Amino acid sequence: MFAEFSLHERLLKALDNLGFSTPTEVQQAVLPPALDGADLLISAETGSGKTVAFLLPVLQRCVDQPAPRSGTRALILTPTRELADQVCKMCEQLAAFTQVRAISVCGGENYQNQAARMRKNPEIIVGTPGRLKEHLEKGNIDFDDLEFLVLDEADRMLDMGFRDEVTFITDACRTERQTLLLSATLNTKGLGAVIDSVLREPQKIELATAQSELANIRQQVILADGVELKERQLRWLLSHESYQKALVFTNTRALAETLGDKMRSGELRVGVLHGELDQPQRTRILNLLREGRINILIATDVAARGLDIEGIDLVINFDLARSGDEHVHRVGRTGRAGQQGLAISLIAPNEWNLKASIERYLKLQMEPRTLPGLGGSYTGPKKVKSNGKAAGTKKKEPKKKEADKPKVKKRLRDQKQIGKRRSSAPVSADGFAPLKKKS
Ligand code: AMP
């Protein structure tokens, strides 16, 4: 029960209103030390209830120790606008019976309006690093009074190339403060340096592992000869599976668009989401999905992170994700907050080895499935090696001499990206990393 954490009654009332009666695992672990004022290093995924876990201590402080003359008291940095909006919305819901105000400050929104809202001195600011840095540089805001700093999805912020912005902002924050850093994994390159520079003797709370994340999600695999068969399989699944909302992932924007056009015909209510759409378009599509006016979203990985839309109970990987972690993020859009989910991956011959690597990384075997009349001729490799990969698909060994060249080294590393995030891709100002290649 939340009451055992001696939270303010107005916060308990809000939790009650939201229907949150029992704290999730991450909330159980985070609340006592966070309410005690400790710096925390938390590994937890979206879906675990992490947002409430870091918002409650912030709000408890704001309610318990009002400071009307203070500047911004809490800053929450997130990698994407969507996540910032979600965090801000949850903050407003938790603060519904208090005077505490939170605003979100992200790229792609009117700069002057933001500056005006910041002048009203909200206690809590939730935002993306790029735009906040701009406001700091222009002197629209300062964090001299800051009491709380939260870095949410810190690994993702670094992956998206926000290191400089994050450092600039954290350097501008008051040193006497409490800091909570959340990350899906703690072994992201460069995270150690950020941890050392922003946290003071942090307590480490490690909850999520990629494997445990997906415990309540059934994973199936359907073999296909190629794109044409995959399209027929997708249409069959979208027409015959029972689901509230389905999320279909492709690796390219072009394919998302093409599939959107093809699937839209007929009964299916389909939207498309990718990084080339502008913010109003994205918001409109996400709202359509939230409200249930569409129930199928075909998306690139832009949608894989941080999105928390109720009722997604089916994820279909039209293309397999390029790494184990991306697969986890995609599949983790279903099965949220303890719900059951189903994830189906359509696998062409050239994706078999990637599937095997993902299975090894997650320590699971996806259930094979066939669809009536849509079997195709591909039934898997003739021979499978002990690591699950197709026999006879030897990794090309570089010539001895070339192996020393950095160019070759890089290529070898690239082949071993399973379980790791894609390297920092260039990001747009709004914080969305475009997928490597537009096609
Ligand atoms: P998050 O990991 O913060 O993205 O949260 C995932 C989902 O869990 C959100 O939809 C929250 O509304 C929901 N949630 C958070 N805390 C609780 C709780 N204690 N009980 C039930 N649902 C919760």
Short mmCIF file of C-alpha atoms and ligand atoms in Angstrom, two decimals, residues 2 15 18-27 44-54 83 86-87 90 93 152-153 306-310 333 336-338, ligand 1:
data_model
loop_
_atom_site.label_atom_id
_atom_site.label_comp_id
_atom_site.label_asym_id
_atom_site.label_seq_id
_atom_site.Cartn_x
_atom_site.Cartn_y
_atom_site.Cartn_z
CA PHE A 2 1.19 3.53 -0.79
CA LEU A 15 -3.06 7.74 -6.37
CA LEU A 18 -5.76 6.91 -10.59
CA GLY A 19 -6.60 3.45 -9.29
CA PHE A 20 -3.03 2.78 -8.17
CA SER A 21 -3.45 0.79 -4.98
CA THR A 22 -0.30 -1.32 -4.81
CA PRO A 23 3.16 0.10 -5.50
CA THR A 24 5.01 -1.68 -8.31
CA GLU A 25 8.39 -3.30 -7.65
CA VAL A 26 10.35 -0.25 -8.71
CA GLN A 27 8.15 2.04 -6.61
CA ALA A 44 14.20 0.29 -14.72
CA GLU A 45 12.29 0.12 -17.97
CA THR A 46 9.24 1.99 -19.14
CA GLY A 47 6.27 -0.07 -18.12
CA SER A 48 7.63 -0.76 -14.65
CA GLY A 49 5.96 2.25 -13.02
CA LYS A 50 9.22 4.23 -12.85
CA THR A 51 7.57 7.58 -13.59
CA VAL A 52 5.42 7.46 -10.46
CA ALA A 53 8.47 6.20 -8.53
CA PHE A 54 10.45 9.39 -9.23
CA LEU A 83 8.07 10.94 -22.96
CA GLN A 86 3.70 11.62 -20.62
CA VAL A 87 5.77 12.45 -17.54
CA MET A 90 1.37 11.93 -14.89
CA GLN A 93 -2.51 13.81 -12.30
CA ASP A 152 14.96 9.75 -17.16
CA GLU A 153 16.10 7.20 -19.74
CA GLY A 306 8.71 5.54 -23.92
CA LEU A 307 5.29 5.35 -25.52
CA ASP A 308 2.72 4.33 -23.00
CA ILE A 309 -0.56 3.74 -24.71
CA GLU A 310 -3.13 1.71 -22.91
CA ARG A 333 5.09 -1.69 -25.76
CA ARG A 336 2.59 -3.14 -19.74
CA ALA A 337 1.96 -2.84 -16.02
CA GLY A 338 1.60 -6.60 -15.65
P1 AMP B 1 5.97 3.81 -16.55
O1 AMP B 1 6.93 2.68 -16.27
O2 AMP B 1 6.20 4.95 -15.66
O3 AMP B 1 5.94 4.15 -18.01
O4 AMP B 1 4.49 3.29 -16.15
C1 AMP B 1 3.83 2.28 -16.84
C2 AMP B 1 2.36 2.25 -16.56
O5 AMP B 1 2.10 1.78 -15.24
C3 AMP B 1 1.67 3.59 -16.68
O6 AMP B 1 0.56 3.41 -17.53
C4 AMP B 1 1.19 3.92 -15.29
O7 AMP B 1 -0.03 4.58 -15.35
C5 AMP B 1 1.05 2.54 -14.66
N1 AMP B 1 1.31 2.50 -13.20
C6 AMP B 1 2.29 3.17 -12.54
N2 AMP B 1 2.24 2.87 -11.22
C7 AMP B 1 1.23 2.00 -11.05
C8 AMP B 1 0.69 1.31 -9.92
N3 AMP B 1 1.22 1.44 -8.70
N4 AMP B 1 -0.36 0.49 -10.11
C9 AMP B 1 -0.88 0.33 -11.36
N5 AMP B 1 -0.43 0.92 -12.47
C10 AMP B 1 0.63 1.76 -12.33
#
